[in-house]
Short mmCIF file of C-alpha atoms and ligand atoms in Angstrom, two decimals:
data_model
loop_
_atom_site.label_atom_id
_atom_site.label_comp_id
_atom_site.label_asym_id
_atom_site.label_seq_id
_atom_site.Cartn_x
_atom_site.Cartn_y
_atom_site.Cartn_z
CA MET K 1 -64.11 -48.49 -52.39
CA THR K 2 -65.34 -46.28 -50.08
CA GLU K 3 -62.91 -48.28 -47.54
CA ARG K 4 -59.98 -47.01 -49.59
CA SER K 5 -58.08 -44.02 -48.29
CA LEU K 6 -57.68 -41.36 -50.26
CA LEU K 7 -54.93 -38.55 -50.15
CA VAL K 8 -55.56 -35.50 -52.76
CA VAL K 9 -52.58 -33.38 -53.64
CA VAL K 10 -54.02 -30.11 -55.26
CA LEU K 11 -51.31 -28.20 -57.70
CA ALA K 12 -52.11 -24.22 -56.59
CA ALA K 13 -48.64 -22.96 -57.20
CA GLY K 14 -50.41 -21.51 -60.77
CA GLU K 15 -49.36 -17.76 -60.69
CA GLY K 16 -52.04 -15.80 -62.82
CA THR K 17 -50.10 -13.93 -65.16
CA ARG K 18 -52.31 -14.00 -67.83
CA MET K 19 -54.95 -13.16 -65.01
CA ALA K 20 -53.50 -9.41 -64.85
CA SER K 21 -54.03 -9.66 -61.42
CA ARG K 22 -52.66 -9.07 -57.90
CA LEU K 23 -54.71 -11.65 -56.62
CA PRO K 24 -53.39 -15.49 -57.20
CA LYS K 25 -55.60 -17.45 -59.98
CA VAL K 26 -56.53 -19.89 -57.36
CA LEU K 27 -57.78 -17.04 -55.34
CA HIS K 28 -59.81 -15.27 -57.99
CA ARG K 29 -64.02 -16.52 -57.39
CA ILE K 30 -66.57 -18.65 -59.46
CA ALA K 31 -70.33 -18.16 -58.03
CA GLY K 32 -68.74 -16.49 -54.74
CA ARG K 33 -66.11 -19.27 -53.93
CA THR K 34 -61.99 -19.38 -55.12
CA MET K 35 -61.18 -21.60 -57.14
CA LEU K 36 -59.31 -23.43 -54.49
CA HIS K 37 -62.78 -23.96 -52.24
CA HIS K 38 -64.34 -25.25 -55.66
CA VAL K 39 -61.82 -28.04 -55.67
CA LEU K 40 -61.30 -29.02 -52.43
CA GLU K 41 -65.46 -28.63 -51.89
CA ALA K 42 -64.94 -31.66 -54.98
CA THR K 43 -62.12 -33.47 -52.82
CA ARG K 44 -64.31 -33.83 -49.91
CA ALA K 45 -66.99 -34.92 -51.42
CA ALA K 46 -65.38 -37.52 -53.25
CA GLY K 47 -64.36 -39.01 -49.35
CA ALA K 48 -60.70 -37.11 -49.33
CA THR K 49 -59.31 -38.42 -46.35
CA ARG K 50 -56.17 -35.98 -46.24
CA THR K 51 -55.29 -33.20 -47.98
CA ALA K 52 -51.90 -31.48 -49.18
CA VAL K 53 -51.85 -28.30 -51.24
CA VAL K 54 -48.89 -27.12 -53.13
CA VAL K 55 -48.49 -23.18 -52.81
CA GLY K 56 -45.58 -20.79 -54.69
CA PRO K 57 -43.42 -19.38 -52.37
CA GLY K 58 -44.69 -16.92 -50.09
CA ARG K 59 -48.66 -17.69 -50.45
CA ASP K 60 -49.75 -17.28 -47.57
CA ASP K 61 -52.90 -16.03 -48.54
CA VAL K 62 -53.05 -19.31 -50.80
CA ALA K 63 -52.48 -21.63 -47.28
CA ALA K 64 -54.91 -19.85 -45.53
CA GLU K 65 -57.87 -20.32 -48.07
CA ALA K 66 -56.50 -23.89 -48.09
CA GLN K 67 -56.87 -24.57 -44.30
CA ARG K 68 -60.18 -21.84 -43.83
CA VAL K 69 -61.73 -24.43 -46.34
CA VAL K 70 -60.29 -27.79 -44.73
CA PRO K 71 -58.82 -26.89 -42.09
CA ASP K 72 -56.54 -30.19 -41.37
CA ALA K 73 -54.89 -29.88 -45.09
CA GLU K 74 -51.61 -30.11 -45.20
CA VAL K 75 -49.48 -26.91 -46.77
CA PHE K 76 -46.18 -27.32 -48.64
CA VAL K 77 -44.25 -24.93 -50.69
CA GLN K 78 -42.68 -25.71 -53.93
CA THR K 79 -39.80 -23.82 -54.14
CA GLU K 80 -39.23 -23.85 -57.96
CA ARG K 81 -41.31 -24.41 -60.50
CA LEU K 82 -39.97 -27.25 -62.62
CA GLY K 83 -43.07 -28.70 -63.55
CA THR K 84 -46.28 -30.99 -62.09
CA ALA K 85 -44.21 -34.19 -60.88
CA HIS K 86 -41.89 -31.49 -59.22
CA ALA K 87 -44.81 -29.76 -57.77
CA VAL K 88 -46.57 -33.59 -56.61
CA LEU K 89 -42.88 -34.27 -54.73
CA ALA K 90 -43.35 -30.94 -52.93
CA ALA K 91 -45.90 -33.25 -50.95
CA ARG K 92 -43.68 -35.56 -50.40
CA ALA K 93 -43.83 -36.14 -46.73
CA ALA K 94 -47.76 -36.32 -47.17
CA LEU K 95 -46.90 -39.05 -49.85
CA GLU K 96 -44.75 -41.22 -47.93
CA ARG K 97 -47.79 -41.18 -45.04
CA GLY K 98 -49.39 -43.35 -47.59
CA ALA K 99 -53.15 -44.10 -48.73
CA ASP K 100 -54.34 -46.47 -50.98
CA ASP K 101 -55.14 -43.66 -53.57
CA VAL K 102 -53.28 -40.12 -54.83
CA LEU K 103 -55.67 -37.98 -56.50
CA VAL K 104 -53.78 -35.23 -57.86
CA LEU K 105 -55.46 -32.25 -58.97
CA TYR K 106 -55.54 -28.53 -60.13
CA ALA K 107 -56.37 -25.71 -58.42
CA ASP K 108 -56.82 -24.08 -61.46
CA THR K 109 -59.49 -26.59 -62.98
CA PRO K 110 -62.28 -25.55 -60.70
CA LEU K 111 -65.21 -27.13 -62.04
CA VAL K 112 -64.28 -30.98 -61.20
CA ARG K 113 -67.02 -32.02 -60.53
CA PRO K 114 -67.06 -35.37 -57.20
CA GLN K 115 -68.57 -37.70 -59.58
CA THR K 116 -65.56 -36.99 -61.80
CA LEU K 117 -63.14 -38.10 -58.94
CA SER K 118 -65.39 -41.26 -58.43
CA LEU K 119 -64.55 -42.07 -61.91
CA LEU K 120 -61.04 -41.64 -61.87
CA ARG K 121 -60.10 -43.21 -58.97
CA ALA K 122 -62.21 -46.51 -60.13
CA PRO K 123 -59.48 -48.15 -62.00
CA LEU K 124 -57.19 -48.01 -58.85
CA ALA K 125 -59.64 -50.33 -57.07
CA ALA K 126 -59.32 -52.78 -60.23
CA GLY K 127 -55.48 -53.10 -59.63
CA ALA K 128 -54.26 -50.12 -62.01
CA ALA K 129 -51.38 -47.77 -61.03
CA VAL K 130 -52.01 -44.87 -62.70
CA ALA K 131 -55.41 -43.61 -64.53
CA ALA K 132 -55.46 -40.40 -66.52
CA LEU K 133 -58.23 -38.19 -67.09
CA GLY K 134 -59.12 -37.57 -70.76
CA PHE K 135 -61.81 -35.29 -72.36
CA LEU K 136 -62.40 -34.37 -76.06
CA PRO K 137 -61.79 -31.03 -76.77
CA GLU K 138 -62.82 -28.99 -80.06
CA ASP K 139 -59.35 -27.95 -80.39
CA PRO K 140 -56.65 -30.24 -78.38
CA SER K 141 -53.69 -27.69 -79.52
CA GLY K 142 -51.39 -27.46 -76.63
CA TYR K 143 -53.07 -29.91 -74.37
CA GLY K 144 -50.57 -33.81 -73.68
CA ARG K 145 -52.01 -36.44 -75.92
CA LEU K 146 -53.39 -39.55 -74.45
CA ILE K 147 -51.85 -42.14 -76.67
CA THR K 148 -54.09 -45.38 -75.95
CA VAL K 149 -54.51 -48.76 -77.35
CA GLY K 150 -57.98 -50.06 -76.70
CA ASP K 151 -58.70 -49.53 -73.08
CA GLU K 152 -54.94 -48.73 -72.33
CA LEU K 153 -52.92 -46.10 -72.04
CA VAL K 154 -49.61 -46.15 -73.75
CA ALA K 155 -48.45 -43.14 -73.04
CA ILE K 156 -49.06 -38.69 -72.78
CA ARG K 157 -47.31 -36.95 -75.07
CA GLU K 158 -47.20 -33.24 -74.36
CA ASP K 159 -48.17 -30.80 -77.36
CA LYS K 160 -44.11 -29.43 -77.38
CA ASP K 161 -43.09 -33.15 -77.50
CA ALA K 162 -45.79 -34.51 -79.94
CA THR K 163 -44.57 -35.80 -83.04
CA ALA K 164 -47.19 -34.88 -86.33
CA GLN K 165 -48.83 -37.77 -86.02
CA GLU K 166 -49.55 -37.54 -82.29
CA LYS K 167 -50.70 -34.19 -82.59
CA ALA K 168 -53.48 -35.57 -84.76
CA ILE K 169 -55.13 -37.22 -81.89
CA ARG K 170 -58.03 -35.22 -80.32
CA PHE K 171 -58.33 -37.44 -77.10
CA SER K 172 -56.46 -35.04 -74.34
CA ASN K 173 -55.17 -34.90 -70.95
CA ALA K 174 -57.49 -33.04 -68.41
CA GLY K 175 -54.31 -32.86 -65.89
CA LEU K 176 -55.93 -34.90 -63.03
CA MET K 177 -54.31 -37.84 -62.01
CA ALA K 178 -55.10 -40.85 -60.19
CA LEU K 179 -51.95 -43.20 -58.78
CA SER K 180 -51.87 -45.63 -56.78
CA GLY K 181 -50.47 -45.33 -53.37
CA ALA K 182 -48.52 -48.21 -53.49
CA HIS K 183 -46.71 -47.06 -56.31
CA ALA K 184 -46.84 -43.31 -56.55
CA LEU K 185 -43.62 -42.60 -54.58
CA ALA K 186 -41.56 -44.40 -56.75
CA LEU K 187 -43.27 -43.29 -59.51
CA LEU K 188 -42.82 -39.90 -59.31
CA GLU K 189 -39.12 -40.35 -58.25
CA ARG K 190 -37.92 -41.66 -61.52
CA ILE K 191 -39.75 -38.90 -63.35
CA GLY K 192 -36.57 -36.99 -65.46
CA ASN K 193 -36.84 -34.10 -67.04
CA PHE K 194 -35.08 -34.32 -70.67
CA ASN K 195 -38.20 -32.94 -72.63
CA ALA K 196 -38.91 -29.95 -74.76
CA LYS K 197 -39.83 -27.36 -71.55
CA GLY K 198 -37.08 -29.42 -69.00
CA GLU K 199 -39.55 -29.70 -66.51
CA TYR K 200 -40.73 -32.76 -64.59
CA TYR K 201 -43.63 -34.26 -66.19
CA LEU K 202 -46.20 -36.01 -63.70
CA THR K 203 -47.67 -37.62 -67.13
CA ASP K 204 -44.58 -39.42 -67.65
CA ALA K 205 -45.53 -41.65 -64.80
CA VAL K 206 -47.47 -43.70 -67.20
CA GLU K 207 -44.75 -44.67 -69.46
CA ILE K 208 -42.76 -45.80 -66.27
CA ALA K 209 -45.47 -47.71 -64.88
CA ARG K 210 -46.14 -49.54 -68.22
CA ALA K 211 -42.11 -50.00 -68.67
CA GLN K 212 -42.53 -52.11 -64.82
CA GLY K 213 -45.43 -53.87 -66.27
CA LEU K 214 -48.31 -51.84 -64.10
CA ALA K 215 -51.80 -51.32 -65.29
CA THR K 216 -52.33 -47.74 -66.87
CA VAL K 217 -55.76 -46.61 -68.09
CA ALA K 218 -57.26 -43.21 -69.72
CA VAL K 219 -60.55 -42.26 -68.08
CA LEU K 220 -63.01 -40.12 -70.31
CA GLY K 221 -64.78 -37.05 -68.94
CA GLU K 222 -66.46 -34.17 -69.71
CA ALA K 223 -64.55 -30.94 -71.22
CA ASP K 224 -67.03 -29.42 -69.01
CA ASP K 225 -65.46 -30.69 -66.06
CA VAL K 226 -61.84 -29.67 -66.76
CA ALA K 227 -61.83 -26.38 -68.24
CA GLY K 228 -58.96 -24.50 -67.19
CA VAL K 229 -58.85 -20.70 -66.12
CA ASN K 230 -55.59 -18.98 -67.13
CA SER K 231 -57.21 -15.73 -68.35
CA ARG K 232 -60.20 -13.55 -66.92
CA ILE K 233 -61.67 -14.51 -70.32
CA GLN K 234 -61.78 -18.33 -69.34
CA LEU K 235 -62.91 -17.46 -65.54
CA ALA K 236 -65.71 -15.64 -67.36
CA GLU K 237 -66.47 -19.02 -69.05
CA ALA K 238 -65.89 -21.05 -66.06
CA GLU K 239 -68.39 -18.96 -64.50
CA ALA K 240 -70.93 -19.62 -66.75
CA ILE K 241 -70.99 -23.07 -66.97
CA PHE K 242 -71.26 -22.93 -63.02
CA GLN K 243 -73.92 -20.99 -63.24
CA ARG K 244 -75.78 -23.10 -65.76
CA ARG K 245 -75.24 -26.00 -63.31
CA LEU K 246 -76.51 -23.70 -60.36
CA ARG K 247 -79.86 -22.97 -61.92
CA LEU K 248 -80.32 -26.82 -63.09
CA ALA K 249 -80.13 -27.83 -59.56
CA ALA K 250 -82.17 -24.90 -58.16
CA MET K 251 -84.73 -25.72 -61.10
CA ALA K 252 -84.93 -29.53 -60.07
CA GLY K 253 -85.12 -28.79 -56.33
CA GLY K 254 -87.63 -26.89 -56.95
CA ALA K 255 -87.59 -23.01 -57.87
CA THR K 256 -88.86 -21.43 -60.40
CA LEU K 257 -86.51 -19.10 -62.33
CA VAL K 258 -88.78 -17.55 -65.06
CA ALA K 259 -85.17 -16.84 -67.27
CA PRO K 260 -82.70 -18.69 -65.73
CA GLU K 261 -80.19 -17.25 -67.66
CA THR K 262 -80.43 -13.94 -65.96
CA VAL K 263 -80.59 -15.41 -62.33
CA PHE K 264 -76.94 -15.44 -60.84
CA LEU K 265 -76.41 -18.17 -58.01
CA CYS K 266 -73.85 -18.10 -55.79
CA ALA K 267 -72.56 -21.65 -54.92
CA ASP K 268 -74.15 -21.70 -51.45
CA THR K 269 -77.27 -20.43 -52.29
CA VAL K 270 -80.38 -22.68 -50.43
CA LEU K 271 -83.72 -22.25 -52.12
CA GLY K 272 -86.19 -24.04 -50.72
CA ARG K 273 -89.33 -25.73 -52.46
CA ASP K 274 -92.04 -23.69 -55.07
CA VAL K 275 -89.51 -20.53 -54.68
CA THR K 276 -90.07 -18.15 -57.55
CA VAL K 277 -87.17 -15.96 -58.74
CA GLU K 278 -88.54 -13.17 -61.51
CA PRO K 279 -85.78 -12.47 -64.00
CA HIS K 280 -82.66 -10.42 -63.13
CA VAL K 281 -82.13 -11.69 -59.75
CA VAL K 282 -78.55 -11.85 -58.33
CA PHE K 283 -77.42 -14.09 -55.45
CA GLY K 284 -74.24 -12.84 -53.21
CA PRO K 285 -72.93 -15.19 -50.53
CA GLY K 286 -74.58 -16.67 -47.82
CA VAL K 287 -78.68 -16.22 -48.59
CA ARG K 288 -81.11 -19.24 -47.45
CA VAL K 289 -84.45 -18.68 -49.07
CA GLY K 290 -87.54 -20.66 -47.43
CA ASP K 291 -90.26 -22.11 -49.11
CA ASP K 292 -93.06 -20.17 -50.97
CA VAL K 293 -90.95 -16.79 -50.86
CA VAL K 294 -91.39 -14.94 -54.42
CA ILE K 295 -88.37 -12.68 -55.27
CA HIS K 296 -89.60 -9.85 -57.83
CA ALA K 297 -86.93 -8.97 -60.57
CA PHE K 298 -84.16 -6.80 -60.13
CA CYS K 299 -83.57 -7.81 -56.51
CA HIS K 300 -79.61 -8.06 -55.23
CA LEU K 301 -79.86 -9.81 -51.91
CA GLU K 302 -76.39 -11.44 -50.01
CA GLY K 303 -75.85 -12.47 -46.48
CA ALA K 304 -79.81 -12.70 -45.94
CA THR K 305 -82.19 -15.33 -44.52
CA LEU K 306 -85.73 -15.45 -45.97
CA ASP K 307 -88.57 -17.74 -44.11
CA SER K 308 -91.13 -18.85 -45.62
CA GLY K 309 -93.52 -17.25 -47.87
CA VAL K 310 -91.42 -13.74 -47.69
CA SER K 311 -91.83 -11.36 -50.79
CA ILE K 312 -88.98 -9.21 -51.50
CA GLY K 313 -88.80 -6.54 -54.96
CA PRO K 314 -88.68 -5.69 -57.39
CA TYR K 315 -85.83 -3.93 -57.07
CA ALA K 316 -84.94 -5.11 -53.34
CA ARG K 317 -81.65 -5.11 -51.75
CA LEU K 318 -80.98 -7.03 -49.17
CA ARG K 319 -77.57 -7.06 -47.22
CA PRO K 320 -75.24 -8.80 -45.25
CA GLY K 321 -77.44 -9.69 -41.67
CA THR K 322 -80.94 -9.26 -43.22
CA ARG K 323 -83.38 -11.73 -41.56
CA LEU K 324 -86.84 -11.72 -42.63
CA GLU K 325 -90.02 -14.07 -41.27
CA THR K 326 -92.31 -15.73 -42.56
CA GLY K 327 -94.77 -13.65 -44.60
CA VAL K 328 -92.60 -10.10 -44.20
CA ARG K 329 -93.10 -8.28 -47.51
CA ILE K 330 -90.53 -6.01 -48.81
CA GLY K 331 -90.98 -3.87 -51.67
CA ASN K 332 -89.30 -1.68 -54.38
CA PHE K 333 -86.26 0.20 -53.98
CA VAL K 334 -86.03 -0.85 -49.92
CA GLU K 335 -82.50 -1.69 -48.43
CA THR K 336 -82.23 -3.61 -45.37
CA LYS K 337 -78.74 -4.88 -43.35
CA ALA K 338 -78.34 -6.45 -40.42
CA ALA K 339 -82.23 -6.28 -39.73
CA HIS K 340 -83.89 -8.48 -37.76
CA ILE K 341 -87.99 -8.37 -39.52
CA GLU K 342 -90.56 -10.64 -37.55
CA ALA K 343 -93.52 -11.98 -39.03
CA GLY K 344 -96.07 -10.55 -41.10
CA ALA K 345 -94.23 -7.01 -41.18
CA LYS K 346 -94.11 -4.83 -44.39
CA VAL K 347 -91.87 -2.50 -45.83
CA ASN K 348 -93.36 -1.98 -48.94
CA HIS K 349 -91.73 1.41 -50.32
CA LEU K 350 -88.26 3.36 -50.71
CA SER K 351 -86.98 2.40 -47.08
CA TYR K 352 -83.52 1.78 -45.53
CA VAL K 353 -83.53 -0.41 -42.31
CA GLY K 354 -80.43 -0.98 -40.96
CA ASP K 355 -79.17 -2.53 -37.37
CA ALA K 356 -82.32 -2.60 -36.87
CA HIS K 357 -85.18 -4.88 -34.97
CA VAL K 358 -88.64 -4.69 -36.40
CA GLY K 359 -91.45 -6.58 -34.52
CA ALA K 360 -93.89 -8.29 -36.04
CA ASN K 361 -96.73 -7.01 -37.91
CA ALA K 362 -95.57 -3.65 -38.02
CA ASN K 363 -95.90 -1.01 -40.70
CA LEU K 364 -93.04 1.03 -42.02
CA GLY K 365 -94.34 3.98 -44.43
CA ALA K 366 -92.54 4.74 -48.07
CA GLY K 367 -89.41 6.42 -47.45
CA THR K 368 -88.88 5.10 -43.85
CA ILE K 369 -85.38 5.83 -42.77
CA THR K 370 -83.04 4.54 -39.85
CA CYS K 371 -80.34 6.97 -39.49
CA ASN K 372 -78.00 4.35 -37.52
CA TYR K 373 -74.69 5.94 -38.63
CA ASP K 374 -73.22 9.49 -36.88
CA GLY K 375 -69.67 9.46 -39.12
CA PHE K 376 -68.79 7.45 -36.61
CA ALA K 377 -70.65 4.16 -34.92
CA LYS K 378 -73.76 2.66 -35.51
CA TYR K 379 -76.49 2.32 -33.54
CA ARG K 380 -79.66 0.46 -33.36
CA THR K 381 -83.08 1.17 -33.83
CA VAL K 382 -86.15 -0.99 -32.43
CA ILE K 383 -89.36 -1.13 -33.88
CA GLY K 384 -92.19 -2.24 -31.53
CA GLU K 385 -94.64 -5.31 -32.57
CA GLY K 386 -97.30 -3.49 -34.52
CA ALA K 387 -95.73 -0.35 -34.56
CA PHE K 388 -97.12 2.00 -37.50
CA VAL K 389 -94.38 4.03 -38.84
CA GLY K 390 -95.87 7.10 -40.76
CA VAL K 391 -94.25 8.53 -44.51
CA ASN K 392 -91.24 9.83 -45.13
CA SER K 393 -90.30 9.14 -40.97
CA ALA K 394 -86.63 9.64 -39.97
CA LEU K 395 -85.58 7.38 -37.50
CA VAL K 396 -82.47 8.24 -35.25
CA ALA K 397 -80.79 6.05 -33.94
CA PRO K 398 -80.73 5.07 -31.00
CA VAL K 399 -84.21 4.96 -30.52
CA THR K 400 -86.94 2.62 -29.68
CA ILE K 401 -90.85 2.95 -31.20
CA GLY K 402 -92.33 0.78 -28.87
CA LYS K 403 -95.00 -1.68 -29.58
CA GLY K 404 -98.29 -0.23 -31.69
CA ALA K 405 -97.11 2.70 -30.94
CA PHE K 406 -97.85 5.57 -34.33
CA VAL K 407 -95.34 7.65 -35.69
CA GLY K 408 -96.87 10.35 -37.62
CA THR K 409 -96.25 10.81 -40.87
CA GLY K 410 -92.96 13.21 -41.64
CA ALA K 411 -91.24 12.60 -38.23
CA VAL K 412 -87.70 13.14 -37.46
CA ILE K 413 -87.86 11.10 -34.42
CA THR K 414 -84.93 11.71 -31.43
CA ALA K 415 -86.09 9.98 -28.64
CA ASP K 416 -87.60 6.83 -27.10
CA VAL K 417 -91.80 6.22 -28.42
CA PRO K 418 -93.48 4.38 -25.70
CA ASP K 419 -95.54 1.71 -26.25
CA ASP K 420 -99.60 2.17 -27.96
CA ALA K 421 -98.26 6.37 -27.83
CA LEU K 422 -98.09 9.13 -30.86
CA ALA K 423 -95.55 10.00 -31.75
CA LEU K 424 -95.20 13.68 -34.10
CA ALA K 425 -92.17 15.32 -34.90
CA ARG K 426 -93.21 18.16 -37.62
CA SER K 427 -94.09 21.85 -37.85
CA ARG K 428 -97.57 22.41 -37.60
CA GLN K 429 -99.22 23.10 -40.69
CA VAL K 430 -100.09 27.35 -41.04
CA VAL K 431 -103.31 27.67 -43.66
CA LYS K 432 -103.80 31.81 -44.86
CA GLU K 433 -106.93 32.04 -46.68
CA GLY K 434 -106.96 33.44 -50.11
CA TRP K 435 -103.35 34.48 -49.66
CA ALA K 436 -102.29 32.49 -53.40
CA ARG K 437 -105.11 34.65 -54.80
CA ALA K 438 -103.69 37.94 -53.33
CA PHE K 439 -100.07 37.52 -54.59
CA ARG K 440 -100.96 36.80 -57.89
CA ALA K 441 -103.68 39.83 -58.29
CA ALA K 442 -100.17 41.65 -56.96
CA ARG K 443 -98.13 39.93 -59.29
CA GLU K 444 -100.65 40.46 -62.54
CA LYS K 445 -100.74 44.16 -62.10
CA PRO K 446 -99.30 46.13 -65.14
CA LYS K 447 -96.19 47.33 -64.27
CA GLY K 448 -96.12 51.97 -63.98
C1 UD1 T 1 -50.46 -30.17 -68.20
C2 UD1 T 1 -50.11 -31.39 -68.20
C3 UD1 T 1 -51.11 -31.59 -69.88
C4 UD1 T 1 -52.49 -31.66 -69.97
C5 UD1 T 1 -52.62 -29.87 -69.38
C6 UD1 T 1 -54.20 -29.22 -69.30
C7 UD1 T 1 -48.39 -32.08 -67.58
C8 UD1 T 1 -46.59 -32.61 -67.75
N1 UD1 T 1 -48.81 -31.22 -67.89
O1 UD1 T 1 -49.80 -29.09 -69.21
O2 UD1 T 1 -50.63 -32.85 -69.85
O3 UD1 T 1 -52.92 -31.43 -71.35
O4 UD1 T 1 -52.11 -29.40 -67.69
O5 UD1 T 1 -54.54 -28.40 -68.80
O6 UD1 T 1 -48.38 -32.35 -66.67
N2 UD1 T 1 -47.76 -26.24 -61.57
C9 UD1 T 1 -47.04 -26.14 -60.22
N3 UD1 T 1 -45.95 -26.31 -60.37
C10 UD1 T 1 -45.09 -26.65 -61.58
C11 UD1 T 1 -45.61 -26.83 -62.46
C12 UD1 T 1 -47.05 -26.80 -62.82
O7 UD1 T 1 -47.69 -26.21 -59.45
O8 UD1 T 1 -44.11 -26.41 -61.56
C13 UD1 T 1 -49.50 -26.30 -61.43
C14 UD1 T 1 -49.80 -25.05 -62.17
O9 UD1 T 1 -49.93 -24.31 -61.45
C15 UD1 T 1 -51.04 -25.44 -62.97
C16 UD1 T 1 -50.97 -27.00 -62.81
O10 UD1 T 1 -49.49 -27.71 -62.29
O11 UD1 T 1 -52.22 -25.52 -62.15
C17 UD1 T 1 -50.46 -27.44 -65.02
O12 UD1 T 1 -49.62 -26.52 -65.00
P1 UD1 T 1 -49.51 -25.93 -66.56
O13 UD1 T 1 -47.69 -25.46 -66.52
O14 UD1 T 1 -50.55 -25.02 -66.88
O15 UD1 T 1 -48.91 -27.36 -67.80
P2 UD1 T 1 -50.01 -27.33 -68.85
O16 UD1 T 1 -48.44 -27.60 -69.43
O17 UD1 T 1 -50.81 -26.74 -69.40
MG1 MG T 2 -51.86 -25.01 -68.39
#
C-alpha cells in the first residue's frame, strides 16, 4: 500500500459564520495549531504524495497557511459554494494529473489521525472504488446516514433527504472519503444536484459507483477522530480531546504530569524523559524540554528550550527566545525573554531577564532587572560567567557585567563593569545616633 500514490484534497472553503469571528474557521487554533495545519499534518504522516487545498474566494490567508505547512500544496478556489462534490471538482486539475488513491478531507474536522486515514484508504488497495468513513454518534441527526448491507455500503443519505426509516440509522457519515484515482473524476462528474439542498453531494459518488458495478465500502472510525468544528463550543470540545491525546502521549514518553488535566500542551511541545510537570502549567508553541527537568506549578512557557536538569518556577514565565542550559534554576516570579542562560546559572526570585546573555554559574539576586527598552529600541545585557548581581539591581542596557564581577545590592548599573571588579551604584548610608529617640521625645511633649 505504501507504493500507491496519494492525492489529498482538503476542503477548506468553510465560512465559519457560526464562529462569530473575523478569522476564517479553519484558521482557528487547537493546541496552538490551526485546524488546517492539523489536517495537513495528518495527511503528511499518512503518506500524501500530493496535496490540493480548496479555499473560498479571496481567502489568501487560508492559502498562505496551507502553503506554509505544505510548501508544494496546490491551492484551488471554489468560487461558488455549491456542495461538497462541487468543492472537490474545484481541484479538477489535480485530479486530472491522476493518483492511485484520492482522499477527500474537511479542514474543519481537525482531529483525524493518520492511522484512521490509512484505515479509510485500505479498501482501495483491495479494489474498492469508494470508501466512506462512518462513526456512531450519540445523536446522528444532521449527518448523512450510511446505508449498508453487510460490509457493503449501498448509499449515503443526507439527513434532509432521508426517510423516517433511514433517519433511524445511527451509522453516520463522517464526511471523509477515499476514492480510487482511476474512477474519481468520472464519478464526480456524474453527480447532480437534485436533492433537498440543491447541492452537488460528494456522497452521491457511492450510488453512482454501484450503478457501474464498482465496490463501495464503509469503514468504522472513532467519534473523536471525526469531530467537526462549527462553533466556538465545538472548538473547545476539540481542544479538550486533543489535549487529552497530548497528555497521554507525554506520559507515555516518560514525563510525569502530576495533574494531567491542568497541564495544557501545544501540538509541537517536546518533553524529555523523567520530566516532572506540576499542576497548572501552560505550554505555548515552540517549547523543547530536555530530560530530568522539573517544572513547578503555575508556569507559562513559550518558544523556550530547556536543557537537561533545569528547574523552573513555581510561577515562572519563559517567553520566546529563552534558552536555559543544563542545570539552570529559574525561581518564582521570574520572566525571561530572548535570554540565553548558560549552565548552572541561577535567577531565583522576582527578576526580569530580557535580551540578555548570562554566563555559566552566574547568580542574579532577587529583583534583578535588565532595563532593555528605552521606549524606542531594545538593548542587550551581557553578564559574564560566575558574576554575582546583588539584590534589587537595575542593569541599564546596553551594558556588560564582566566575568566574576560583583554588583552591590540596590545598584543602577549604567556603565560596563570589568571582570572581577565590584560595582557599587547607590548612595552611601548615613547613620545619626540617637536621632529617633530625640524625634519621638519632641513629638510626645504635651502641647502648650
Ligand atoms: C457533510 C456530508 C454528510 C456528513 C457531514 C459530516 C455531503 C453531501 N454531506 O454534510 O454526509 O455527515 O458532512 O460532517 O458531503 N464545503 C465546501 N464547499 C461547499 C460545501 C462544503 O468547501 O460547497 C466544505 C465545508 O467547508 C465543510 C465540508 O465541505 O468543511 C462539509 O460541508 P458541510 O456543508 O458542512 O456539509 P454537511 O451538510 O455537514
Ligand atoms: Mg458540516
